[in-house]
PDB file of C-alpha atoms in Angstrom:
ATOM      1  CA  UNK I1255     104.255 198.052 127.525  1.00 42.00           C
ATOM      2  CA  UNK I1256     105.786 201.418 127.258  1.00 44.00           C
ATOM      3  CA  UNK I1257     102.301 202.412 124.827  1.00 46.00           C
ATOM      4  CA  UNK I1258     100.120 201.573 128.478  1.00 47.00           C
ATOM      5  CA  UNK I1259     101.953 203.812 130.778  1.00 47.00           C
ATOM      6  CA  UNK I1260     101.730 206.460 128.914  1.00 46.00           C
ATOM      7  CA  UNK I1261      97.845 206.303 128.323  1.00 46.00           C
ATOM      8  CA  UNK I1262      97.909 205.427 131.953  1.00 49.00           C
ATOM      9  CA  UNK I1263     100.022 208.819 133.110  1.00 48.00           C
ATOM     10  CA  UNK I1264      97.377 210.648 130.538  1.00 48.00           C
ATOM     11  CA  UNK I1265      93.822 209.218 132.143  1.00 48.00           C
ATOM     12  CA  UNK I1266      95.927 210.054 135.396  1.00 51.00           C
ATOM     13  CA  UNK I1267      95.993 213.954 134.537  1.00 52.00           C
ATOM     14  CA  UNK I1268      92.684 213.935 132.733  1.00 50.00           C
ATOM     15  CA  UNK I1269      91.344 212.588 136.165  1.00 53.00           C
ATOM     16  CA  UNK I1270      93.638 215.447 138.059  1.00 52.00           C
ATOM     17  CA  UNK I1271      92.779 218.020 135.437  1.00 58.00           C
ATOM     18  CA  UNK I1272      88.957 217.338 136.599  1.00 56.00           C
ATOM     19  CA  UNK I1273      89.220 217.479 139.712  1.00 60.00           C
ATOM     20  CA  UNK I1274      91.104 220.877 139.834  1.00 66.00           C
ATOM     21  CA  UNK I1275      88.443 222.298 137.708  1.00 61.00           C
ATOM     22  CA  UNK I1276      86.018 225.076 138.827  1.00 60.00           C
ATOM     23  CA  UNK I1277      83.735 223.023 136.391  1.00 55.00           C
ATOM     24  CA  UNK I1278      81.335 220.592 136.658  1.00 54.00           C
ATOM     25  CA  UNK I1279      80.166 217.854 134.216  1.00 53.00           C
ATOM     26  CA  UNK I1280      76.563 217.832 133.627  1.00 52.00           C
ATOM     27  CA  UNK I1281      75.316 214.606 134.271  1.00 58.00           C
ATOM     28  CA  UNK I1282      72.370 212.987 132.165  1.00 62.00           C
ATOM     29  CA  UNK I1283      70.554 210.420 133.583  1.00 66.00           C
ATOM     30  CA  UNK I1284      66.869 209.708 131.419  1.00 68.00           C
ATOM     31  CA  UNK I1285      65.814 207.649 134.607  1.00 70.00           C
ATOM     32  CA  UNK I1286      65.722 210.441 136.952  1.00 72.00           C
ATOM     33  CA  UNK I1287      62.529 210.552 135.581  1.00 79.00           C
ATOM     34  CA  UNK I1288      63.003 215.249 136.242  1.00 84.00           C
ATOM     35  CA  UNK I1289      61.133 216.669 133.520  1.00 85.00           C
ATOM     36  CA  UNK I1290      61.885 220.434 133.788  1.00 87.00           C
ATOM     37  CA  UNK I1291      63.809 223.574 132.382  1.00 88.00           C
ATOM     38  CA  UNK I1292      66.483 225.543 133.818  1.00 89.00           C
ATOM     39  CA  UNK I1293      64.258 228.479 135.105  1.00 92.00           C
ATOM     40  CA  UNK I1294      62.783 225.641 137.062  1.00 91.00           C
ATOM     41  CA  UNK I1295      65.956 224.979 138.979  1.00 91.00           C
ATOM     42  CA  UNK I1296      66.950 226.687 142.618  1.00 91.00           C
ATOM     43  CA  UNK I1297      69.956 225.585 144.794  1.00 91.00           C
ATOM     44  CA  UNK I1298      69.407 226.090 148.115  1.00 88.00           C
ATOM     45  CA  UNK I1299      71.280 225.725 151.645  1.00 87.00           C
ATOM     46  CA  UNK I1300      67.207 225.078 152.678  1.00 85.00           C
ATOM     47  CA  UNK I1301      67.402 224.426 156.375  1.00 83.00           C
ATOM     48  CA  UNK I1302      70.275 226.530 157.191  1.00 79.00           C
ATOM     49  CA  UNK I1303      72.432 223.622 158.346  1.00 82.00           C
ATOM     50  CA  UNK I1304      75.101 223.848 155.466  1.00 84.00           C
ATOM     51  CA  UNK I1305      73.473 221.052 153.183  1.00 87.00           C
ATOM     52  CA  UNK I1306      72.628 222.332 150.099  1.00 90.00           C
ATOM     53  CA  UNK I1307      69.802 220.820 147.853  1.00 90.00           C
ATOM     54  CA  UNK I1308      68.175 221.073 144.654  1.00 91.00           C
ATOM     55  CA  UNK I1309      64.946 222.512 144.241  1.00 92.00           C
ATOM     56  CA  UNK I1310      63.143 221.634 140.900  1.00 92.00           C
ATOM     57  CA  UNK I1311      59.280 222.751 139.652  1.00 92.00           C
ATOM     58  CA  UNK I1312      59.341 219.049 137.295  1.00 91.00           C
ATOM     59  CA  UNK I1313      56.651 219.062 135.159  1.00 90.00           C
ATOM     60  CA  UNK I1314      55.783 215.744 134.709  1.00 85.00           C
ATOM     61  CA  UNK I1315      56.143 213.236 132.560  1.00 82.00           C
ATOM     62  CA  UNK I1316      53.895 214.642 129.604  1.00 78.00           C
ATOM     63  CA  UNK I1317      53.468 217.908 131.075  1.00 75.00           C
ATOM     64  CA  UNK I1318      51.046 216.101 133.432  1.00 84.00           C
ATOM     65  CA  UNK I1319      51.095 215.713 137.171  1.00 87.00           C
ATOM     66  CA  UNK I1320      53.422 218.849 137.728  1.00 92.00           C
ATOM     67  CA  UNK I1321      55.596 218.435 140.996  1.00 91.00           C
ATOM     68  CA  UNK I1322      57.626 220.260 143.590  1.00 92.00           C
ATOM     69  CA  UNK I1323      60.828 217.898 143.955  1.00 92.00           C
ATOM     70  CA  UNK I1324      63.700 218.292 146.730  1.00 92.00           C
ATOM     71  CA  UNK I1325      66.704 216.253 145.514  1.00 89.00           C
ATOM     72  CA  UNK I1326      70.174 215.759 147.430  1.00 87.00           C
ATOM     73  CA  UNK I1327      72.165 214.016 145.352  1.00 83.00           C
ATOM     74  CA  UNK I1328      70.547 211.123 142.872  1.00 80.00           C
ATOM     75  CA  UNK I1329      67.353 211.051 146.007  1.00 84.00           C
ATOM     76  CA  UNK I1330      64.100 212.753 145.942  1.00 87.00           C
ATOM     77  CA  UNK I1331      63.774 213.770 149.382  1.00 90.00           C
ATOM     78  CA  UNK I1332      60.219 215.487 149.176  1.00 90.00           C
ATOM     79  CA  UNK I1333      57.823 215.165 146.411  1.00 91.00           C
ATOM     80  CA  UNK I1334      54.873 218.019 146.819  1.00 90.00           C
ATOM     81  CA  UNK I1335      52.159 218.133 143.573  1.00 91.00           C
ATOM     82  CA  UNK I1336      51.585 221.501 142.206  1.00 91.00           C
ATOM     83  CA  UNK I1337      48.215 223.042 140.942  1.00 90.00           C
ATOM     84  CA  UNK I1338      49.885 223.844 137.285  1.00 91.00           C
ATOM     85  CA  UNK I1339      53.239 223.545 135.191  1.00 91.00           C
ATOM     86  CA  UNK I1340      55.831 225.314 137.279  1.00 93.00           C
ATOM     87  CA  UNK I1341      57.793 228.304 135.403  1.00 92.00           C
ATOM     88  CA  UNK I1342      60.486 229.464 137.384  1.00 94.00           C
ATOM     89  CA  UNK I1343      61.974 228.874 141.005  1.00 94.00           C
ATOM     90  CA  UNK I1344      64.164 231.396 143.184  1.00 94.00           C
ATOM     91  CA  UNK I1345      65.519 231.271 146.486  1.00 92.00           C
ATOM     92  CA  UNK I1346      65.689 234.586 148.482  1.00 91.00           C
ATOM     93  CA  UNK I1347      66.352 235.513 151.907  1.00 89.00           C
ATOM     94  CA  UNK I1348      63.214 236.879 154.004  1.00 85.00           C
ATOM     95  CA  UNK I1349      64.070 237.061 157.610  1.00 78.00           C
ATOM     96  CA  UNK I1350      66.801 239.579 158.645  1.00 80.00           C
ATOM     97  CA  UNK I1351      67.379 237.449 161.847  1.00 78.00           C
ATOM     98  CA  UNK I1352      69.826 234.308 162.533  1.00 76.00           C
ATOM     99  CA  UNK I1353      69.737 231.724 161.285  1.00 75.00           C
ATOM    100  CA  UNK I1354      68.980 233.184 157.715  1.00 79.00           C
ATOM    101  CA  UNK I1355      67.284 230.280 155.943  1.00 83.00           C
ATOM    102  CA  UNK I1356      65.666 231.042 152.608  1.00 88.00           C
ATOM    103  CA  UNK I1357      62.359 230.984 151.517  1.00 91.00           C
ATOM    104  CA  UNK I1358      61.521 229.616 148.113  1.00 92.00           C
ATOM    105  CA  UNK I1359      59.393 231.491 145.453  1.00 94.00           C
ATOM    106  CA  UNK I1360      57.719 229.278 142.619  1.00 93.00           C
ATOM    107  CA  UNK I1361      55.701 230.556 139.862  1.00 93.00           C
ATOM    108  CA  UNK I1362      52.888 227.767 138.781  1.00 90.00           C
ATOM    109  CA  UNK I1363      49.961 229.686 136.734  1.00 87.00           C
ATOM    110  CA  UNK I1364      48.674 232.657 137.371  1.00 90.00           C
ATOM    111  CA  UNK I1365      50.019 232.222 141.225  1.00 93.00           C
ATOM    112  CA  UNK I1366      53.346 232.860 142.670  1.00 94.00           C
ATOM    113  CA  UNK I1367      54.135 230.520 145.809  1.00 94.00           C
ATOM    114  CA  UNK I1368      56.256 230.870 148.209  1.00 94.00           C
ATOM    115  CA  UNK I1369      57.550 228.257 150.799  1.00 91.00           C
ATOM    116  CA  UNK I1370      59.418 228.425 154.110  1.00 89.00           C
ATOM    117  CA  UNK I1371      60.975 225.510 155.177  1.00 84.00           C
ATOM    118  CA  UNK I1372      59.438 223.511 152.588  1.00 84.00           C
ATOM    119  CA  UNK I1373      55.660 224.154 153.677  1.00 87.00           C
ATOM    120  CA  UNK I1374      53.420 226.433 151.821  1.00 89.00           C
ATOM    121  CA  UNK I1375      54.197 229.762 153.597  1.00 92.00           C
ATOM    122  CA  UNK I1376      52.230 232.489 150.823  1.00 93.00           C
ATOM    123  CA  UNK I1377      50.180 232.691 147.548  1.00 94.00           C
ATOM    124  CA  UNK I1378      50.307 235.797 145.066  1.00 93.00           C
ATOM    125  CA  UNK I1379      47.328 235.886 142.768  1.00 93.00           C
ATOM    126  CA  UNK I1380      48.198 237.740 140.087  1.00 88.00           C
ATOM    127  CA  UNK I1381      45.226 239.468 137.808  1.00 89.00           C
ATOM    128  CA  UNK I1382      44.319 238.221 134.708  1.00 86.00           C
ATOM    129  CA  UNK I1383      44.679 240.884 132.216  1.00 86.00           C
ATOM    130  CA  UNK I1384      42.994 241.050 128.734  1.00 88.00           C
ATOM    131  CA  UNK I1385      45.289 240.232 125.952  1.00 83.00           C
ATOM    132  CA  UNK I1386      47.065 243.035 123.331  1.00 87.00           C
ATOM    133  CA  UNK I1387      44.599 242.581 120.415  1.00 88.00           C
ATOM    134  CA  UNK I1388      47.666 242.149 117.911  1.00 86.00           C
ATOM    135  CA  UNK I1389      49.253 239.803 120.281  1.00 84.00           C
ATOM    136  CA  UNK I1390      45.796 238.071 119.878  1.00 86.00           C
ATOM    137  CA  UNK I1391      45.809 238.097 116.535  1.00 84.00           C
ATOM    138  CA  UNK I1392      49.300 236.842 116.450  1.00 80.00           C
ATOM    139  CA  UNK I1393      48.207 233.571 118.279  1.00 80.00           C
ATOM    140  CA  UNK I1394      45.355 233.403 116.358  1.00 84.00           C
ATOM    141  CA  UNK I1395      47.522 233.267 113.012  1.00 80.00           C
ATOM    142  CA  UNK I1396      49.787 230.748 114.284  1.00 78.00           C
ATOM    143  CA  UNK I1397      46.963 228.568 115.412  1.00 79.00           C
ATOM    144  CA  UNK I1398      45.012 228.382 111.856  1.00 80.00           C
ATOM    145  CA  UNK I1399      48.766 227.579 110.367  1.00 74.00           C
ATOM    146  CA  UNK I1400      49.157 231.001 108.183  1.00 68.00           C
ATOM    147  CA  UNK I1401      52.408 231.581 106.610  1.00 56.00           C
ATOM    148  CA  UNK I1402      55.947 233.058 108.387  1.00 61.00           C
ATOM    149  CA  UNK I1403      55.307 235.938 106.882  1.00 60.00           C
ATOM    150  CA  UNK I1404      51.966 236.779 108.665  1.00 59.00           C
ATOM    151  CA  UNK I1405      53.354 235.780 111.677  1.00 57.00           C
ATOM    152  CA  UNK I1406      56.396 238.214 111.694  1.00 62.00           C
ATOM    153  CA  UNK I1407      54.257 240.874 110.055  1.00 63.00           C
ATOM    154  CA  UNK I1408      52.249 240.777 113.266  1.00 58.00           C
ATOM    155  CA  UNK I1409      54.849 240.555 115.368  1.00 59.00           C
ATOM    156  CA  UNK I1410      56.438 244.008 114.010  1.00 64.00           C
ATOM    157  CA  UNK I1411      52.945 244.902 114.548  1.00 63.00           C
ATOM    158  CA  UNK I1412      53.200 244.176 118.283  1.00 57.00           C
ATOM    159  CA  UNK I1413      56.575 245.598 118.944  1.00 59.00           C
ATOM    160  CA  UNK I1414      55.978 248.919 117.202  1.00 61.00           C
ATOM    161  CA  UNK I1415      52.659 249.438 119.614  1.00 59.00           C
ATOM    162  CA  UNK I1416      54.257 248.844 122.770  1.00 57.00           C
ATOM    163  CA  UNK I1417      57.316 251.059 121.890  1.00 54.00           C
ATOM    164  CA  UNK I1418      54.756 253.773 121.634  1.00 56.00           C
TER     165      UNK I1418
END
């Protein structure tokens, strides 16, 4: 009897140890069915009304049908399809007046998005530029399966060229 109490006064401080922490647990859950990385990830107060949600460029299961997904808690509030794999997301503010909501920037390709309030607001194109020759060549290695060697050979290569 004595042996309970005592694990029951320890899950009792584990439980107040958690909720005094300025940490969070991640949480994994495989049937959220959010195939993204972290650079993908914004956290946003989006509406200005105090209710922050979380912004995610998912890829898609398979790297295929890449998404824009609003979530508040465990539900998918909006569900927008993007024109390629997202890379990053960021929230900044763009209006100087009240009340400051931000706008959200999302790089998907060669394009840069932003949104305000949710709906497509501007598009940066950015210009294709021709590839370093070495980093060319890099690729190029990797892709007919050469050696480590080559590849960090090349890479030196690379790094030495754009220092100068």
């Amino acid at each position: 009897m004595a042996a309970a109490s005592s694990s029951d006064s320890d899950s009792g401080r584990a439980e107040s140890n958690e909720a005094n922490s300025k940490w969070l647990d991640a949480h994994y859950d495989p049937m959220a069915n959010i195939h993204t990385f972290s650079s993908c990830l914004s956290l946003a107060d989006l509406h200005g009304d105090g209710e922050y949600k979380l912004v995610v460029g998912d890829l898609g299961p398979g790297g295929q049908q890449p998404r824009l997904k609003v979530l508040k808690g465990p539900t998918v509030l909006t569900e927008s399809p993007l024109p390629a794999l997202p890379a990053s997301a960021a929230t900044f503010l763009m209006d100087q007046h009240e009340p400051r909501t931000p706008a959200l920037a999302l790089a998907s390709g060669p394009c840069v998005y932003v949104y305000k309030n949710l709906r497509p607001y501007f598009k940066f194109s950015l210009p294709q530029l021709p590839p370093n020759p070495l980093e060319q060549d890099v690729w190029n290695q990797a892709k007919e399966g050469k050696g480590r060697r080559a590849f960090v050979c090349a890479v030196t290569q690379v790094s030495a060229a754009g220092a100068e």
